Amino acid sequence: MKITLVKKIFADGSLCKKCREVEDKMRATGQLSQIDRIVIADEADDQSEGMLLAAHYNIDRAPFFIVEHEGADPVIYTIYFKFVKEVLDAETSEEEELAEIINDNDLDFL
Amino acid sequence: MSALPNIVDLDTQLATQSPQEIIRYALESFDNIAISFSGAEDVVLIDMAAKIGKRFQVFSLDTGRLHAETYQFIETIRKHYSIDIDVVMPEASKVEQLVKAKGLFSFYEDDHKECCGIRKIAPLRKQLLKVDAWITGQRRDQSPGTRADVPVIQDDKAFARPNESLTKFNPLANWTSKQVWDYIRENNVPYNALHDQGFVSIGCEPCTRPTGPGQHEREGRWWWEEATKKECGLHAVNIAK
């Protein structure tokens, strides 16, 4: 299994808030060591590797994770808590999962 | 790299289709598919689906804080179209914990997200585990900015079952509020009585208010909160190099 983390930097070079929070959390819990590659999606450069990956996989938010198994199509995770629960077998709380879903998805008018 | 070209291609293809054609495609493509009905103008989805004549499921998220008119409207629609509507409710213990800790109106002091998470998103997630695809009434014109990119079809990564896919259709993505209302009038579709009281957007009672002429419908929801920009969107900016 190969895991790639794509994180976004703004045009001014700063890291997006959620990307920073996710990376900090993964570092603190040791999860970052299970990431094989970290790729930058540079908002100022649509040819940066992360932006090209986002375009290829039709992903419109960061961070996201690409999980590759030999002989299978890559699986993309845009929800951090879903990724760590399903791929890294980490324990997560429902409150954290819901907070991330509602922050990242425009579900206000359902 | 070959993931998801189908969804992207389909979105391009379906984006030029009418909502009825998109719904027909959705119903013909998925047997286990449900319409999410909020009790507002997304009733047009049910009307369109009913006219197509294929089998579909409908669910409504009952947060426990809806207007009486909305409950009455859901019942009206159930009878009018002779359909079953799964009225999905939040987990009582979670609501009790929230209310005990923060009271009945915590959303006015914090923001609406915690309450929405418990009353709406958790039940939605549970409901979506049962289906392979779902249909929403989300439109681009509902929230300028955050919904500018609402696709007609998308791979729903947030609510998919583990290691499976969930397809989300937004047949009204390209329609305006006016087009929805033209359809409702032309087809004599029943509508929520709150619309006649000035409500454009309808959600939970404490979080919804009528809007005045010229106001965007978003101003009728969570008006005490500052509209926040979502900073994690991946959109390249045009910067001269």
mmCIF file of C-alpha atoms in Angstrom, chain B residues 38-205:
data_model
loop_
_atom_site.group_PDB
_atom_site.id
_atom_site.type_symbol
_atom_site.label_atom_id
_atom_site.label_comp_id
_atom_site.label_asym_id
_atom_site.label_seq_id
_atom_site.Cartn_x
_atom_site.Cartn_y
_atom_site.Cartn_z
ATOM 1 C CA SER B 38 -36.218 18.779 2.897
ATOM 2 C CA GLY B 39 -39.872 19.761 2.928
ATOM 3 C CA ALA B 40 -39.233 22.821 0.798
ATOM 4 C CA GLU B 41 -39.102 23.549 -2.933
ATOM 5 C CA ASP B 42 -37.074 20.409 -3.564
ATOM 6 C CA VAL B 43 -40.518 18.814 -3.814
ATOM 7 C CA VAL B 44 -40.025 19.267 -7.565
ATOM 8 C CA LEU B 45 -37.631 16.303 -7.461
ATOM 9 C CA ILE B 46 -40.435 14.072 -6.214
ATOM 10 C CA ASP B 47 -42.854 15.425 -8.798
ATOM 11 C CA MET B 48 -40.373 14.809 -11.615
ATOM 12 C CA ALA B 49 -39.448 11.337 -10.358
ATOM 13 C CA ALA B 50 -43.096 10.362 -9.947
ATOM 14 C CA LYS B 51 -43.792 11.333 -13.560
ATOM 15 C CA ILE B 52 -40.915 9.199 -14.796
ATOM 16 C CA GLY B 53 -42.589 6.190 -13.265
ATOM 17 C CA LYS B 54 -39.522 4.348 -12.036
ATOM 18 C CA ARG B 55 -39.153 3.177 -8.458
ATOM 19 C CA PHE B 56 -37.484 5.572 -6.024
ATOM 20 C CA GLN B 57 -37.165 6.064 -2.276
ATOM 21 C CA VAL B 58 -37.630 9.319 -0.389
ATOM 22 C CA PHE B 59 -36.330 10.333 2.995
ATOM 23 C CA SER B 60 -36.657 13.489 5.061
ATOM 24 C CA LEU B 61 -34.412 14.519 7.914
ATOM 25 C CA ASP B 62 -36.589 15.360 10.888
ATOM 26 C CA THR B 63 -34.319 17.353 13.154
ATOM 27 C CA GLY B 64 -37.077 17.721 15.739
ATOM 28 C CA ARG B 65 -37.020 21.479 15.213
ATOM 29 C CA LEU B 66 -38.911 21.839 11.936
ATOM 30 C CA HIS B 67 -41.901 24.155 11.525
ATOM 31 C CA ALA B 68 -45.354 22.635 11.998
ATOM 32 C CA GLU B 69 -46.029 23.665 8.387
ATOM 33 C CA THR B 70 -43.124 21.541 7.200
ATOM 34 C CA TYR B 71 -44.380 18.455 9.002
ATOM 35 C CA GLN B 72 -47.812 19.062 7.484
ATOM 36 C CA PHE B 73 -46.244 19.497 4.069
ATOM 37 C CA ILE B 74 -44.279 16.256 4.284
ATOM 38 C CA GLU B 75 -47.531 14.494 5.112
ATOM 39 C CA THR B 76 -49.291 16.241 2.226
ATOM 40 C CA ILE B 77 -46.616 15.019 -0.174
ATOM 41 C CA ARG B 78 -46.756 11.482 1.185
ATOM 42 C CA LYS B 79 -50.459 11.340 0.437
ATOM 43 C CA HIS B 80 -50.427 13.368 -2.790
ATOM 44 C CA TYR B 81 -47.904 11.117 -4.498
ATOM 45 C CA SER B 82 -48.854 7.943 -2.626
ATOM 46 C CA ILE B 83 -45.259 7.364 -1.619
ATOM 47 C CA ASP B 84 -43.482 6.181 1.479
ATOM 48 C CA ILE B 85 -41.284 8.813 3.071
ATOM 49 C CA ASP B 86 -38.646 7.672 5.531
ATOM 50 C CA VAL B 87 -38.706 10.333 8.205
ATOM 51 C CA VAL B 88 -35.258 10.033 9.721
ATOM 52 C CA MET B 89 -34.650 11.251 13.247
ATOM 53 C CA PRO B 90 -31.543 11.964 15.283
ATOM 54 C CA GLU B 91 -30.329 9.708 18.049
ATOM 55 C CA ALA B 92 -32.236 10.802 21.150
ATOM 56 C CA SER B 93 -29.325 10.311 23.540
ATOM 57 C CA LYS B 94 -27.080 12.586 21.462
ATOM 58 C CA VAL B 95 -29.699 15.332 21.384
ATOM 59 C CA GLU B 96 -30.237 14.962 25.117
ATOM 60 C CA GLN B 97 -26.514 15.284 25.775
ATOM 61 C CA LEU B 98 -26.295 18.430 23.681
ATOM 62 C CA VAL B 99 -29.331 20.028 25.285
ATOM 63 C CA LYS B 100 -28.184 19.120 28.776
ATOM 64 C CA ALA B 101 -24.731 20.558 28.184
ATOM 65 C CA LYS B 102 -25.613 23.639 26.172
ATOM 66 C CA GLY B 103 -29.345 24.214 26.298
ATOM 67 C CA LEU B 104 -31.955 24.300 23.573
ATOM 68 C CA PHE B 105 -30.548 27.240 21.640
ATOM 69 C CA SER B 106 -26.796 26.650 21.687
ATOM 70 C CA PHE B 107 -26.605 27.480 17.992
ATOM 71 C CA TYR B 108 -27.279 31.147 18.702
ATOM 72 C CA GLU B 109 -24.244 31.289 20.992
ATOM 73 C CA ASP B 110 -21.822 28.961 19.213
ATOM 74 C CA ASP B 111 -22.826 28.289 15.647
ATOM 75 C CA HIS B 112 -25.251 25.942 13.968
ATOM 76 C CA LYS B 113 -22.757 23.267 13.086
ATOM 77 C CA GLU B 114 -22.708 21.237 16.292
ATOM 78 C CA CYS B 115 -26.489 21.098 16.440
ATOM 79 C CA CYS B 116 -26.747 20.337 12.703
ATOM 80 C CA GLY B 117 -24.131 17.631 13.127
ATOM 81 C CA ILE B 118 -26.209 15.810 15.724
ATOM 82 C CA ARG B 119 -29.695 16.504 14.412
ATOM 83 C CA LYS B 120 -29.077 16.328 10.685
ATOM 84 C CA ILE B 121 -25.710 15.054 9.530
ATOM 85 C CA ALA B 122 -25.457 11.981 11.772
ATOM 86 C CA PRO B 123 -28.907 10.708 10.714
ATOM 87 C CA LEU B 124 -28.107 11.570 7.103
ATOM 88 C CA ARG B 125 -24.923 9.545 7.247
ATOM 89 C CA LYS B 126 -26.760 6.598 8.752
ATOM 90 C CA GLN B 127 -29.443 6.813 6.058
ATOM 91 C CA LEU B 128 -26.954 7.053 3.212
ATOM 92 C CA LEU B 129 -25.241 3.859 4.311
ATOM 93 C CA LYS B 130 -28.358 2.101 3.014
ATOM 94 C CA VAL B 131 -28.251 3.373 -0.567
ATOM 95 C CA ASP B 132 -25.991 3.343 -3.609
ATOM 96 C CA ALA B 133 -26.981 6.799 -4.830
ATOM 97 C CA TRP B 134 -28.940 9.801 -3.673
ATOM 98 C CA ILE B 135 -30.583 12.835 -5.196
ATOM 99 C CA THR B 136 -30.611 16.299 -3.658
ATOM 100 C CA GLY B 137 -32.195 19.626 -4.524
ATOM 101 C CA GLN B 138 -28.935 21.537 -4.117
ATOM 102 C CA ARG B 139 -28.578 24.439 -6.503
ATOM 103 C CA ARG B 140 -25.660 26.658 -7.366
ATOM 104 C CA ASP B 141 -27.631 29.802 -6.692
ATOM 105 C CA GLN B 142 -28.404 28.886 -3.077
ATOM 106 C CA SER B 143 -25.064 29.915 -1.654
ATOM 107 C CA PRO B 144 -23.054 32.060 -3.998
ATOM 108 C CA GLY B 145 -19.443 31.204 -3.382
ATOM 109 C CA THR B 146 -19.668 27.851 -1.645
ATOM 110 C CA ARG B 147 -21.981 26.311 -4.205
ATOM 111 C CA ALA B 148 -20.588 27.845 -7.334
ATOM 112 C CA ASP B 149 -19.252 24.444 -8.297
ATOM 113 C CA VAL B 150 -22.167 22.164 -7.443
ATOM 114 C CA PRO B 151 -21.875 19.416 -10.047
ATOM 115 C CA VAL B 152 -24.837 17.579 -11.498
ATOM 116 C CA ILE B 153 -23.292 14.250 -10.523
ATOM 117 C CA GLN B 154 -20.536 13.584 -8.057
ATOM 118 C CA ASP B 155 -18.682 10.822 -6.296
ATOM 119 C CA ASP B 156 -19.742 11.355 -2.686
ATOM 120 C CA LYS B 157 -16.655 10.542 -0.689
ATOM 121 C CA ALA B 158 -17.990 11.861 2.597
ATOM 122 C CA PHE B 159 -20.903 9.454 3.011
ATOM 123 C CA ALA B 160 -19.846 6.387 1.043
ATOM 124 C CA ARG B 161 -19.745 3.044 2.796
ATOM 125 C CA PRO B 162 -16.176 1.879 3.546
ATOM 126 C CA ASN B 163 -14.447 0.794 0.355
ATOM 127 C CA GLU B 164 -17.561 1.427 -1.707
ATOM 128 C CA SER B 165 -18.820 4.349 -3.722
ATOM 129 C CA LEU B 166 -21.860 6.529 -3.345
ATOM 130 C CA THR B 167 -23.114 8.638 -6.225
ATOM 131 C CA LYS B 168 -24.810 11.932 -5.581
ATOM 132 C CA PHE B 169 -27.042 13.637 -8.124
ATOM 133 C CA ASN B 170 -27.918 17.321 -7.969
ATOM 134 C CA PRO B 171 -30.395 17.623 -10.853
ATOM 135 C CA LEU B 172 -31.333 21.210 -9.979
ATOM 136 C CA ALA B 173 -27.716 22.394 -9.806
ATOM 137 C CA ASN B 174 -28.083 24.561 -12.873
ATOM 138 C CA TRP B 175 -31.582 25.791 -12.199
ATOM 139 C CA THR B 176 -32.369 29.075 -10.541
ATOM 140 C CA SER B 177 -34.917 29.594 -7.817
ATOM 141 C CA LYS B 178 -37.188 31.179 -10.450
ATOM 142 C CA GLN B 179 -37.028 28.103 -12.662
ATOM 143 C CA VAL B 180 -37.950 25.903 -9.711
ATOM 144 C CA TRP B 181 -40.935 28.107 -8.908
ATOM 145 C CA ASP B 182 -42.011 28.290 -12.532
ATOM 146 C CA TYR B 183 -42.065 24.504 -12.530
ATOM 147 C CA ILE B 184 -44.053 24.371 -9.287
ATOM 148 C CA ARG B 185 -46.681 26.758 -10.663
ATOM 149 C CA GLU B 186 -46.897 25.289 -14.142
ATOM 150 C CA ASN B 187 -47.300 21.780 -12.771
ATOM 151 C CA ASN B 188 -49.498 22.620 -9.791
ATOM 152 C CA VAL B 189 -47.008 21.028 -7.445
ATOM 153 C CA PRO B 190 -47.989 21.321 -3.767
ATOM 154 C CA TYR B 191 -45.642 23.564 -1.800
ATOM 155 C CA ASN B 192 -44.869 24.380 1.818
ATOM 156 C CA ALA B 193 -47.259 27.017 3.237
ATOM 157 C CA LEU B 194 -44.288 28.850 4.717
ATOM 158 C CA HIS B 195 -43.374 30.070 1.249
ATOM 159 C CA ASP B 196 -46.534 32.197 1.267
ATOM 160 C CA GLN B 197 -45.314 33.757 4.505
ATOM 161 C CA GLY B 198 -42.112 35.046 2.979
ATOM 162 C CA PHE B 199 -39.846 32.091 3.638
ATOM 163 C CA VAL B 200 -37.628 31.412 0.662
ATOM 164 C CA SER B 201 -35.341 28.886 2.274
ATOM 165 C CA ILE B 202 -36.827 26.540 4.862
ATOM 166 C CA GLY B 203 -34.895 24.684 7.514
ATOM 167 C CA CYS B 204 -35.289 24.357 11.262
ATOM 168 C CA GLU B 205 -37.710 26.787 12.894
#
